[in-house]
Amino acid sequence: MTRWSFVGRTAELDRLQVAVTGAQGRGIFFAGSAGIGKSRLLREGVDALPAEKYAVWWIAASATTAAMPFGGLVQVLPVEQPQGLSPAGILRWAVDVLQQQAAGRRIVLAVDDAHLLDPPSAALVHLVARSENACVVGTLRDGEQIPLPIRALWTDGLVEHAELSPLAPTETAGLLASILGGPVDGGSSDRLGRLSAGNPLLLRELVHSVQGSEELTKRYGIWTWTGRLELAPSLTDLIDIRINQLSPGVRAVVELVAFGEPLGLRLLYKAVEQTDVETAEERGLITMVESDRRLDVRLAHPLYGEVVRRQCPVSRTRRLQAHLAELIEGVGKRRREDLLRVAVWRLDSGTAQDPAMLVAAAGQAFARYDVPLATRLARAALDAGGGFDAAELLATILMFADRPAEALGVLDAVATDTADQERLSRWLTVRGMVSYWGLSQESTVEEIAARGRELTDLAAQARIRAFEAIMRLHRLDAPAALRLAQGVLDRPAASVAARELARCTVAHLQAVQGQLCRSATAVDLVQAKAASWRADMPYLQLAVELARGTRLALSGDLSGIDTLVADEFADLADAGDFRLGSGYLAILRSYAARLRGRSDTALQAALGACAILATSRVYAGLAQSERAQAAALRGDARQAAEAIAEADRIHAPSMAVLYPWLEQARAAALAADGDLPGAVAQLHQLVSRLRADGFAGHETLALHDLVRLGEATAATGPTCSDGSRRTVAQRLAELSEQVDGELPPLLARHARAAADGSPEQLLTVADGFMGLGLALPAAEAAAGAVHLLRQRRSPEVTTATERLGVLLGVCDMVHTPALRAATPTLSDREWQVARLAADGETSRAIAEQLFLSARTVENHLQRVYSKLGVTGRAELKTALRTIPGHDGTAAS
């Protein structure tokens, strides 16, 4: 395996550089566990030092050299040492040698594994650190005996001492992307990060284990690891060093914790000897963690559990799991998660006999969005005689595991077990969900409505109507959806789950209609009742998040999207293979990044969503539309067109309510391909459709897209009584009084400023967008102002250009029609001359480099000044920063 790129550790690398090059810097030592990346960090920091200023000696101490005097410095000192000198004299001689070889440069001793230095070498390192023109940097391994001269370096204040922490999740993801040559999906990155505990060496071995396997796949440019971990022999050997040669008692401790962690300390004492627990802790095999006023025991490293569980014979594994279940049952299931843990142990040990317990545990697993585990438990419950309850839950889980046909088979097998109306309503709604969303059978809506009208039980009717309401919403029958949902909310007999599902329908409708405040209130009410509906209808969380996400996106509330992505639902969705949930969150991540102008982040998140949702019909089209938007933002017309074609192919009719996002993306793809008339026509059609559907929230965004394409004064909407039609700017002003939030008035001000041709107002609008964190529309508004000022040859263009440069600096690579329209077109020769002039080259020097006459260079510069609206070289560099291509890439 080739050497990995150095990723992350920016703060630590900066700290090392300051410790060496700073005015007060005398050095720094990094301590940490084996494989944490200490040596690589030290090497990267030292290699960056300029040789003309620093005399660097690299010292790699080892157990081999530790027994020889000055063995640690054998790479540095001459082979022959003077005879007859005292130990102090030898030290002074060695320092003099280093000073002579440094030849006036600052001495830097880089000591890797300084804990292995022999005593004379350690003393010399300490002496060098005390020299005025020298510093010492190094690494130490945790848990090792450190020579006193080395320890005294930081206890005496000569150098800094820092503990190197494990890689952060973002650094792990970056390292994985660097090695695999592409981004890794969040779930795979998190799992590998957890297994390696942020240790780069262990992460390297894990990647080596999974590379080349069928379980590591690449889709839409995103790597995904879905298979079982096959530990490489080198990795197993590395861990065996720590866990082999254990006494039977200590091995029993490690095995129980491996299968049962986190395990309460008091509970562990009931199964093993206390002295064996203490020995395991002293050897660094287990660790104690405080949790909710209880001391829990965990393995010191996640991979210990992987190895221990694999090495444990099947018979002993089953005995240990049954014993763990008995221990918890003996003291009572005190914690909520105890039921799930006991059920899994009983299932794995072959002692599961209670179908009711398995059903309850499967419900808990599904409520945590752990779809694979929930599937196992629900199927076991059905096989154990769980009947209708087990079948209903299993079918629901299979639906969210993208196995709708299998789910229908499970339901049809218990169709005769629906004697009472309450059970029949549950069967009908789950079957309707599978048929409508899983298999895209639109006739399901009428079928379930007809069956619901046959029911006489009011609670059963309410459940059916709540489901009918959300299905009608998704297929764009908004009036009927609202009527049905309101009827459920007005019905006292309706269950909590039915009422909150109906409330989600109302909240979604309110969001698309622009009633964003009322939508937020409704979602908050649903969330407040989560404890009451989660066990009955855990999949209701999807409806909650779709309503909430729609509102946040329409209001441009990026901080709200950040909160949604980071909250408990996001963690559970990513950790539990709940692809519909994690896929939708990835779409929202992309949307927020796009509005911030972070095109690279947006495209990666969108591609991740496409990969996660590749086998799903629910959000797959939405993911592709977001991919098209992100690609268009980067100017990648080919990928944008491919994404739109894929969205058209896979978008489910059962999710017709999402059409505004798809049609906006279609316009963006057309614009990216240079078809601005086609993009404008597409948006006008969309605006008309949105107005007819009453989707005012979406209409504001579509109208603003027209503003971004220079259509603020274009006519839109129906003809008025006087024969005239409103302009885009006028319609946005009208909607700004109807749609809630800070964003609609700002969009209307942008349209008015563009229609009036007011650069001052455009710059004010840009400030307003940045106040909401919307860097992309802010840059586009500022670009419009710069364009107008250049046309008018206004002296204010310099200030506006500087402002635009700052805004574009916040963004990644962004190529939008609004930015391109404000970008002067420079010829290749004008680009060459302008870049050299901006770098400070004289006209004569430019002429010599480009084989031109000085007069020709001046003529080119005058044309550049005229196009950019600047008066000379002093303003040229700032102006070029606002134009794609200023960094040497092709201008567009």
Coordinates of N, CA and C in Angstrom, one line a residue, residues 65 120 248 530 566 594 654 816:
T65 N 18.9 0.6 19.8 CA 19.9 1.6 20.1 C 19.9 2.0 21.6
P120 N 22.7 8.9 27.8 CA 23.5 9.9 27.2 C 22.8 10.7 26.1
P248 N -7.6 -17.3 32.6 CA -9.0 -17.6 32.3 C -9.9 -16.6 32.9
A530 N -43.9 12.9 20.3 CA -43.2 11.8 19.7 C -43.2 10.6 20.6
A566 N -27.8 17.8 12.3 CA -27.0 17.4 13.5 C -27.7 16.8 14.6
R594 N -25.1 24.6 -1.1 CA -25.3 25.3 -2.4 C -25.6 26.7 -2.1
S654 N -45.8 8.8 -7.0 CA -46.4 8.9 -5.7 C -45.8 10.0 -4.9
T816 N -22.5 30.6 -12.4 CA -23.9 30.8 -12.6 C -24.1 31.8 -13.7

